[in-house]
PDB file of C-alpha atoms in Angstrom:
ATOM      1  CA  UNK A  69      -6.389 -17.151  -3.047  1.00  0.00           C
ATOM      2  CA  UNK A  70      -5.919 -13.597  -4.206  1.00  0.00           C
ATOM      3  CA  UNK A  71      -2.676 -12.747  -5.930  1.00  0.00           C
ATOM      4  CA  UNK A  72      -1.110  -9.774  -7.723  1.00  0.00           C
ATOM      5  CA  UNK A  73       1.670 -10.197 -10.278  1.00  0.00           C
ATOM      6  CA  UNK A  74       3.867  -7.443 -11.667  1.00  0.00           C
ATOM      7  CA  UNK A  75       6.360  -8.957 -14.083  1.00  0.00           C
ATOM      8  CA  UNK A  76       8.393  -5.842 -14.894  1.00  0.00           C
ATOM      9  CA  UNK A  77      11.033  -5.184 -12.207  1.00  0.00           C
ATOM     10  CA  UNK A  78      12.179  -2.049 -14.046  1.00  0.00           C
ATOM     11  CA  UNK A  79      11.034   0.111 -16.933  1.00  0.00           C
ATOM     12  CA  UNK A  80      12.595   3.013 -18.819  1.00  0.00           C
ATOM     13  CA  UNK A  81      10.633   5.688 -20.640  1.00  0.00           C
ATOM     14  CA  UNK A  82      11.635   8.854 -22.418  1.00  0.00           C
ATOM     15  CA  UNK A  83      10.272  12.081 -20.997  1.00  0.00           C
ATOM     16  CA  UNK A  84       6.947  13.113 -22.595  1.00  0.00           C
ATOM     17  CA  UNK A  85       6.245   9.613 -23.884  1.00  0.00           C
ATOM     18  CA  UNK A  86       3.572   7.225 -22.598  1.00  0.00           C
ATOM     19  CA  UNK A  87       4.377   4.065 -20.642  1.00  0.00           C
ATOM     20  CA  UNK A  88       2.353   1.030 -19.609  1.00  0.00           C
ATOM     21  CA  UNK A  89       3.027  -0.832 -16.380  1.00  0.00           C
ATOM     22  CA  UNK A  90       1.657  -4.350 -16.313  1.00  0.00           C
ATOM     23  CA  UNK A  91      -0.421  -5.959 -13.588  1.00  0.00           C
ATOM     24  CA  UNK A  92      -2.284  -9.257 -13.557  1.00  0.00           C
ATOM     25  CA  UNK A  93      -4.369 -10.540 -10.713  1.00  0.00           C
ATOM     26  CA  UNK A  94      -6.053 -13.695  -9.578  1.00  0.00           C
ATOM     27  CA  UNK A  95      -9.208 -13.942  -7.531  1.00  0.00           C
ATOM     28  CA  UNK A  96     -12.352 -16.035  -7.367  1.00  0.00           C
ATOM     29  CA  UNK A  97     -14.352 -13.211  -5.817  1.00  0.00           C
ATOM     30  CA  UNK A  98     -16.608 -11.474  -8.371  1.00  0.00           C
ATOM     31  CA  UNK A  99     -16.405  -8.250  -6.385  1.00  0.00           C
ATOM     32  CA  UNK A 100     -13.011  -6.597  -6.014  1.00  0.00           C
ATOM     33  CA  UNK A 101     -11.174  -3.327  -6.332  1.00  0.00           C
ATOM     34  CA  UNK A 102      -7.885  -2.749  -8.094  1.00  0.00           C
ATOM     35  CA  UNK A 103      -5.509   0.066  -7.123  1.00  0.00           C
ATOM     36  CA  UNK A 104      -2.254   1.631  -8.177  1.00  0.00           C
ATOM     37  CA  UNK A 105       0.090   3.359  -5.753  1.00  0.00           C
ATOM     38  CA  UNK A 106       3.275   5.330  -6.371  1.00  0.00           C
ATOM     39  CA  UNK A 107       6.248   5.226  -4.026  1.00  0.00           C
ATOM     40  CA  UNK A 108       8.860   7.954  -4.637  1.00  0.00           C
ATOM     41  CA  UNK A 109      12.317   7.696  -3.135  1.00  0.00           C
ATOM     42  CA  UNK A 110      10.983   9.376   0.011  1.00  0.00           C
ATOM     43  CA  UNK A 111       9.163   6.123   0.796  1.00  0.00           C
ATOM     44  CA  UNK A 112       5.629   7.396   1.215  1.00  0.00           C
ATOM     45  CA  UNK A 113       2.958   5.500  -0.722  1.00  0.00           C
ATOM     46  CA  UNK A 114       0.667   7.700  -2.797  1.00  0.00           C
ATOM     47  CA  UNK A 115      -2.700   6.542  -4.135  1.00  0.00           C
ATOM     48  CA  UNK A 116      -3.060   7.089  -7.892  1.00  0.00           C
ATOM     49  CA  UNK A 117      -6.147   5.391  -9.268  1.00  0.00           C
ATOM     50  CA  UNK A 118      -8.625   2.590  -8.673  1.00  0.00           C
ATOM     51  CA  UNK A 119     -11.037   0.419 -10.623  1.00  0.00           C
ATOM     52  CA  UNK A 120     -13.964  -1.596  -9.311  1.00  0.00           C
ATOM     53  CA  UNK A 121     -14.660  -4.993 -10.821  1.00  0.00           C
ATOM     54  CA  UNK A 122     -18.158  -3.920 -11.855  1.00  0.00           C
ATOM     55  CA  UNK A 123     -17.102  -0.605 -13.348  1.00  0.00           C
ATOM     56  CA  UNK A 124     -17.943  -0.518 -17.023  1.00  0.00           C
ATOM     57  CA  UNK A 125     -15.450   2.113 -18.048  1.00  0.00           C
ATOM     58  CA  UNK A 126     -11.722   2.274 -17.480  1.00  0.00           C
ATOM     59  CA  UNK A 127     -10.734   4.635 -14.700  1.00  0.00           C
ATOM     60  CA  UNK A 128      -8.820   7.826 -15.477  1.00  0.00           C
ATOM     61  CA  UNK A 129      -7.165  10.369 -13.191  1.00  0.00           C
ATOM     62  CA  UNK A 130      -5.327  13.116 -15.021  1.00  0.00           C
ATOM     63  CA  UNK A 131      -2.327  11.556 -16.781  1.00  0.00           C
ATOM     64  CA  UNK A 132      -3.093   8.138 -15.275  1.00  0.00           C
ATOM     65  CA  UNK A 133      -5.472   5.635 -16.777  1.00  0.00           C
ATOM     66  CA  UNK A 134      -6.169   2.035 -15.880  1.00  0.00           C
ATOM     67  CA  UNK A 135      -6.518  -0.413 -18.760  1.00  0.00           C
ATOM     68  CA  UNK A 136      -8.893  -2.927 -17.190  1.00  0.00           C
ATOM     69  CA  UNK A 137      -9.348  -6.201 -19.074  1.00  0.00           C
ATOM     70  CA  UNK A 138     -11.525  -8.331 -16.849  1.00  0.00           C
ATOM     71  CA  UNK A 139     -11.466 -11.508 -18.926  1.00  0.00           C
ATOM     72  CA  UNK A 140      -7.676 -11.459 -18.990  1.00  0.00           C
ATOM     73  CA  UNK A 141      -7.505 -10.421 -15.324  1.00  0.00           C
ATOM     74  CA  UNK A 142      -5.210  -7.541 -16.085  1.00  0.00           C
ATOM     75  CA  UNK A 143      -5.192  -3.977 -14.774  1.00  0.00           C
ATOM     76  CA  UNK A 144      -2.363  -2.140 -16.460  1.00  0.00           C
ATOM     77  CA  UNK A 145      -1.465   1.423 -15.537  1.00  0.00           C
ATOM     78  CA  UNK A 146      -0.887   3.839 -18.401  1.00  0.00           C
ATOM     79  CA  UNK A 147       0.998   7.047 -17.700  1.00  0.00           C
ATOM     80  CA  UNK A 148       0.770   9.560 -20.511  1.00  0.00           C
ATOM     81  CA  UNK A 149       3.275  12.343 -21.181  1.00  0.00           C
ATOM     82  CA  UNK A 150       5.834  11.050 -18.665  1.00  0.00           C
ATOM     83  CA  UNK A 151       7.598  13.575 -16.472  1.00  0.00           C
ATOM     84  CA  UNK A 152      10.882  13.301 -14.603  1.00  0.00           C
ATOM     85  CA  UNK A 153       8.902  13.339 -11.365  1.00  0.00           C
ATOM     86  CA  UNK A 154       7.196  10.114 -12.381  1.00  0.00           C
ATOM     87  CA  UNK A 155      10.386   8.190 -11.620  1.00  0.00           C
ATOM     88  CA  UNK A 156       9.372   5.973  -8.705  1.00  0.00           C
ATOM     89  CA  UNK A 157       8.210   2.509  -7.691  1.00  0.00           C
ATOM     90  CA  UNK A 158       4.674   1.647  -8.752  1.00  0.00           C
ATOM     91  CA  UNK A 159       2.580  -0.955  -6.982  1.00  0.00           C
ATOM     92  CA  UNK A 160      -0.569  -2.664  -8.148  1.00  0.00           C
ATOM     93  CA  UNK A 161      -2.927  -3.749  -5.372  1.00  0.00           C
ATOM     94  CA  UNK A 162      -6.226  -5.559  -4.932  1.00  0.00           C
ATOM     95  CA  UNK A 163      -8.925  -5.796  -2.330  1.00  0.00           C
ATOM     96  CA  UNK A 164     -11.609  -8.469  -2.479  1.00  0.00           C
ATOM     97  CA  UNK A 165     -15.185  -7.802  -1.480  1.00  0.00           C
ATOM     98  CA  UNK A 166     -15.182 -10.866   0.728  1.00  0.00           C
ATOM     99  CA  UNK A 167     -11.651 -10.292   1.952  1.00  0.00           C
ATOM    100  CA  UNK A 168     -12.529  -7.924   4.735  1.00  0.00           C
ATOM    101  CA  UNK A 169      -9.994  -5.174   5.114  1.00  0.00           C
ATOM    102  CA  UNK A 170      -7.077  -6.852   3.443  1.00  0.00           C
ATOM    103  CA  UNK A 171      -5.378  -5.119   0.505  1.00  0.00           C
ATOM    104  CA  UNK A 172      -2.589  -7.116  -1.095  1.00  0.00           C
ATOM    105  CA  UNK A 173       0.220  -5.640  -3.171  1.00  0.00           C
ATOM    106  CA  UNK A 174       2.353  -6.789  -6.059  1.00  0.00           C
ATOM    107  CA  UNK A 175       6.157  -6.703  -5.968  1.00  0.00           C
ATOM    108  CA  UNK A 176       6.248  -3.383  -7.802  1.00  0.00           C
ATOM    109  CA  UNK A 177       7.809  -1.908 -10.938  1.00  0.00           C
ATOM    110  CA  UNK A 178      10.528   0.709 -10.795  1.00  0.00           C
ATOM    111  CA  UNK A 179      10.019   3.359 -13.470  1.00  0.00           C
ATOM    112  CA  UNK A 180      12.892   5.477 -14.709  1.00  0.00           C
ATOM    113  CA  UNK A 181      12.034   8.553 -16.779  1.00  0.00           C
ATOM    114  CA  UNK A 182      14.896   9.768 -18.981  1.00  0.00           C
ATOM    115  CA  UNK A 183      15.369  13.397 -19.972  1.00  0.00           C
TER     116      UNK A 183
ATOM    117  CA  UNK B  93      -8.089  17.666   6.084  1.00  0.00           C
ATOM    118  CA  UNK B  94      -6.865  14.292   7.213  1.00  0.00           C
ATOM    119  CA  UNK B  95      -3.225  13.668   8.059  1.00  0.00           C
ATOM    120  CA  UNK B  96      -1.278  10.711   9.340  1.00  0.00           C
ATOM    121  CA  UNK B  97       1.820  10.949  11.489  1.00  0.00           C
ATOM    122  CA  UNK B  98       4.291   8.136  11.898  1.00  0.00           C
ATOM    123  CA  UNK B  99       7.488   8.168  13.918  1.00  0.00           C
ATOM    124  CA  UNK B 100      10.360   7.745  14.157  1.00  0.00           C
ATOM    125  CA  UNK B 101      11.528   8.029  10.556  1.00  0.00           C
ATOM    126  CA  UNK B 102      14.568   5.837  11.126  1.00  0.00           C
ATOM    127  CA  UNK B 103      15.519   3.496  13.926  1.00  0.00           C
ATOM    128  CA  UNK B 104      18.546   1.323  14.586  1.00  0.00           C
ATOM    129  CA  UNK B 105      18.050  -1.255  17.312  1.00  0.00           C
ATOM    130  CA  UNK B 106      20.141  -4.164  18.603  1.00  0.00           C
ATOM    131  CA  UNK B 107      18.849  -7.708  18.420  1.00  0.00           C
ATOM    132  CA  UNK B 108      16.793  -8.573  21.480  1.00  0.00           C
ATOM    133  CA  UNK B 109      15.782  -5.007  22.263  1.00  0.00           C
ATOM    134  CA  UNK B 110      12.124  -3.867  22.440  1.00  0.00           C
ATOM    135  CA  UNK B 111      10.340  -1.881  19.753  1.00  0.00           C
ATOM    136  CA  UNK B 112       7.558   0.673  19.740  1.00  0.00           C
ATOM    137  CA  UNK B 113       6.425   2.459  16.581  1.00  0.00           C
ATOM    138  CA  UNK B 114       3.573   4.900  16.815  1.00  0.00           C
ATOM    139  CA  UNK B 115       1.068   6.167  14.277  1.00  0.00           C
ATOM    140  CA  UNK B 116      -1.677   8.740  14.738  1.00  0.00           C
ATOM    141  CA  UNK B 117      -4.342   9.993  12.367  1.00  0.00           C
ATOM    142  CA  UNK B 118      -5.940  13.419  12.469  1.00  0.00           C
ATOM    143  CA  UNK B 119      -9.050  14.793  10.844  1.00  0.00           C
ATOM    144  CA  UNK B 120     -11.158  11.647  10.707  1.00  0.00           C
ATOM    145  CA  UNK B 121     -13.095   9.441  13.089  1.00  0.00           C
ATOM    146  CA  UNK B 122     -13.159   5.677  13.468  1.00  0.00           C
ATOM    147  CA  UNK B 123     -10.654   4.969  10.699  1.00  0.00           C
ATOM    148  CA  UNK B 124      -9.490   1.500   9.792  1.00  0.00           C
ATOM    149  CA  UNK B 125      -5.796   1.312  10.636  1.00  0.00           C
ATOM    150  CA  UNK B 126      -3.082  -0.877   9.184  1.00  0.00           C
ATOM    151  CA  UNK B 127       0.575  -1.787   9.649  1.00  0.00           C
ATOM    152  CA  UNK B 128       2.469  -2.942   6.583  1.00  0.00           C
ATOM    153  CA  UNK B 129       6.097  -4.029   6.228  1.00  0.00           C
ATOM    154  CA  UNK B 130       8.152  -3.668   3.088  1.00  0.00           C
ATOM    155  CA  UNK B 131      11.353  -5.649   2.667  1.00  0.00           C
ATOM    156  CA  UNK B 132      14.049  -4.017   0.519  1.00  0.00           C
ATOM    157  CA  UNK B 133      12.930  -3.884  -3.128  1.00  0.00           C
ATOM    158  CA  UNK B 134       9.766  -5.836  -2.396  1.00  0.00           C
ATOM    159  CA  UNK B 135       6.041  -5.273  -2.152  1.00  0.00           C
ATOM    160  CA  UNK B 136       4.076  -4.596   0.995  1.00  0.00           C
ATOM    161  CA  UNK B 137       3.072  -7.273   3.458  1.00  0.00           C
ATOM    162  CA  UNK B 138       0.072  -6.635   5.696  1.00  0.00           C
ATOM    163  CA  UNK B 139       0.957  -7.264   9.335  1.00  0.00           C
ATOM    164  CA  UNK B 140      -2.021  -6.014  11.343  1.00  0.00           C
ATOM    165  CA  UNK B 141      -5.240  -4.131  10.867  1.00  0.00           C
ATOM    166  CA  UNK B 142      -7.769  -2.648  13.250  1.00  0.00           C
ATOM    167  CA  UNK B 143     -11.376  -1.598  12.751  1.00  0.00           C
ATOM    168  CA  UNK B 144     -11.833  -0.097  16.217  1.00  0.00           C
ATOM    169  CA  UNK B 145     -10.328   0.537  19.628  1.00  0.00           C
ATOM    170  CA  UNK B 146      -8.872  -2.647  21.056  1.00  0.00           C
ATOM    171  CA  UNK B 147      -9.724  -4.651  17.915  1.00  0.00           C
ATOM    172  CA  UNK B 148      -6.611  -6.078  16.284  1.00  0.00           C
ATOM    173  CA  UNK B 149      -6.387  -8.646  13.501  1.00  0.00           C
ATOM    174  CA  UNK B 150      -3.068 -10.301  12.730  1.00  0.00           C
ATOM    175  CA  UNK B 151      -2.292 -11.432   9.215  1.00  0.00           C
ATOM    176  CA  UNK B 152       1.101 -13.021   9.710  1.00  0.00           C
ATOM    177  CA  UNK B 153       2.300 -14.828  12.867  1.00  0.00           C
ATOM    178  CA  UNK B 154       5.516 -13.191  13.928  1.00  0.00           C
ATOM    179  CA  UNK B 155       7.525 -11.520  16.585  1.00  0.00           C
ATOM    180  CA  UNK B 156       5.406  -8.375  16.513  1.00  0.00           C
ATOM    181  CA  UNK B 157       2.186  -7.194  18.117  1.00  0.00           C
ATOM    182  CA  UNK B 158      -0.102  -4.213  17.627  1.00  0.00           C
ATOM    183  CA  UNK B 159      -2.387  -2.210  19.854  1.00  0.00           C
ATOM    184  CA  UNK B 160      -4.981   0.508  19.383  1.00  0.00           C
ATOM    185  CA  UNK B 161      -5.418   2.298  22.701  1.00  0.00           C
ATOM    186  CA  UNK B 162      -7.296   5.239  21.156  1.00  0.00           C
ATOM    187  CA  UNK B 163      -9.490   5.703  18.101  1.00  0.00           C
ATOM    188  CA  UNK B 164      -6.777   7.338  16.020  1.00  0.00           C
ATOM    189  CA  UNK B 165      -3.651   5.771  17.505  1.00  0.00           C
ATOM    190  CA  UNK B 166      -2.017   2.567  16.327  1.00  0.00           C
ATOM    191  CA  UNK B 167       1.132   1.114  17.891  1.00  0.00           C
ATOM    192  CA  UNK B 168       3.429  -1.625  16.627  1.00  0.00           C
ATOM    193  CA  UNK B 169       5.518  -3.355  19.261  1.00  0.00           C
ATOM    194  CA  UNK B 170       7.974  -6.112  19.916  1.00  0.00           C
ATOM    195  CA  UNK B 171       9.423  -7.404  23.166  1.00  0.00           C
ATOM    196  CA  UNK B 172      12.587  -8.751  21.541  1.00  0.00           C
ATOM    197  CA  UNK B 173      13.626  -7.771  18.026  1.00  0.00           C
ATOM    198  CA  UNK B 174      15.061 -10.271  15.562  1.00  0.00           C
ATOM    199  CA  UNK B 175      17.358  -9.581  12.612  1.00  0.00           C
ATOM    200  CA  UNK B 176      14.484 -10.556  10.322  1.00  0.00           C
ATOM    201  CA  UNK B 177      12.372  -7.694  11.713  1.00  0.00           C
ATOM    202  CA  UNK B 178      14.454  -5.200   9.719  1.00  0.00           C
ATOM    203  CA  UNK B 179      12.481  -3.411   7.045  1.00  0.00           C
ATOM    204  CA  UNK B 180      10.409  -0.393   6.136  1.00  0.00           C
ATOM    205  CA  UNK B 181       7.236  -0.139   8.209  1.00  0.00           C
ATOM    206  CA  UNK B 182       4.271   1.789   6.935  1.00  0.00           C
ATOM    207  CA  UNK B 183       1.163   2.789   8.815  1.00  0.00           C
ATOM    208  CA  UNK B 184      -1.996   3.447   6.819  1.00  0.00           C
ATOM    209  CA  UNK B 185      -5.625   4.366   7.333  1.00  0.00           C
ATOM    210  CA  UNK B 186      -8.851   4.116   5.383  1.00  0.00           C
ATOM    211  CA  UNK B 187     -12.517   4.890   5.836  1.00  0.00           C
ATOM    212  CA  UNK B 188     -15.493   3.251   4.216  1.00  0.00           C
ATOM    213  CA  UNK B 189     -16.657   4.974   1.058  1.00  0.00           C
ATOM    214  CA  UNK B 190     -20.224   4.523  -0.009  1.00  0.00           C
ATOM    215  CA  UNK B 191     -20.363   3.099  -3.495  1.00  0.00           C
ATOM    216  CA  UNK B 192     -16.616   2.797  -3.817  1.00  0.00           C
ATOM    217  CA  UNK B 193     -13.553   1.016  -2.616  1.00  0.00           C
ATOM    218  CA  UNK B 194     -11.504   2.103   0.361  1.00  0.00           C
ATOM    219  CA  UNK B 195      -8.175   3.522  -0.676  1.00  0.00           C
ATOM    220  CA  UNK B 196      -5.295   3.552   1.721  1.00  0.00           C
ATOM    221  CA  UNK B 197      -3.551   6.676   2.969  1.00  0.00           C
ATOM    222  CA  UNK B 198      -0.035   6.017   4.157  1.00  0.00           C
ATOM    223  CA  UNK B 199       2.324   7.572   6.628  1.00  0.00           C
ATOM    224  CA  UNK B 200       5.886   8.440   5.708  1.00  0.00           C
ATOM    225  CA  UNK B 201       7.243   5.163   7.063  1.00  0.00           C
ATOM    226  CA  UNK B 202       9.880   4.006   9.535  1.00  0.00           C
ATOM    227  CA  UNK B 203      13.102   2.409   8.345  1.00  0.00           C
ATOM    228  CA  UNK B 204      14.032  -0.141  11.009  1.00  0.00           C
ATOM    229  CA  UNK B 205      17.470  -1.710  11.064  1.00  0.00           C
ATOM    230  CA  UNK B 206      18.078  -4.475  13.573  1.00  0.00           C
ATOM    231  CA  UNK B 207      21.796  -5.135  14.106  1.00  0.00           C
TER     232      UNK B 207
END
């Protein structure tokens, strides 16, 4: 069964520094997509970045990059040059190729950016 | 551009009362539609998804039901609310992307408190 694990309930980072949010996953499907979403205090979920299981290179979107280590089944999010506006909940998610339309989410990591 | 509208933003209902949450999507046709629930400080749990008018798939047996009377309208309902139905409800949509993975676009959410 597919599963997403985020082991960091909360993280602190100094403004302008980089931070890594951990995500491990479990699936027996060779085809899957991995996603990261941001949830500010307003509650709305915002898509950040995704990585396909067959993608050869790690995905990047501006200050966000996904450190994809397939053998270790990890998909960590790296935020470079943290900004105060990055303070939010971050969720890792996965969708299996054979799983139809189901995207499952991890429990999330709350990031606090300090000035 | 595509937009998603979800209302109401907050709702306080007594136990045993009915529920109707509505979600509409603009700017796209035949979207896949989803209802997720988020318990306080937790990840998202998929409740229902729909790939077309009148087509509803339930992920978790519960006190809730969903309907899709129109292509871009998704409704979450209950005949009698339970205390355990309290939570943050998020509507989302996606469309198939050739060569990629469907990312979810979320509404602003409804905070439901059942008292």
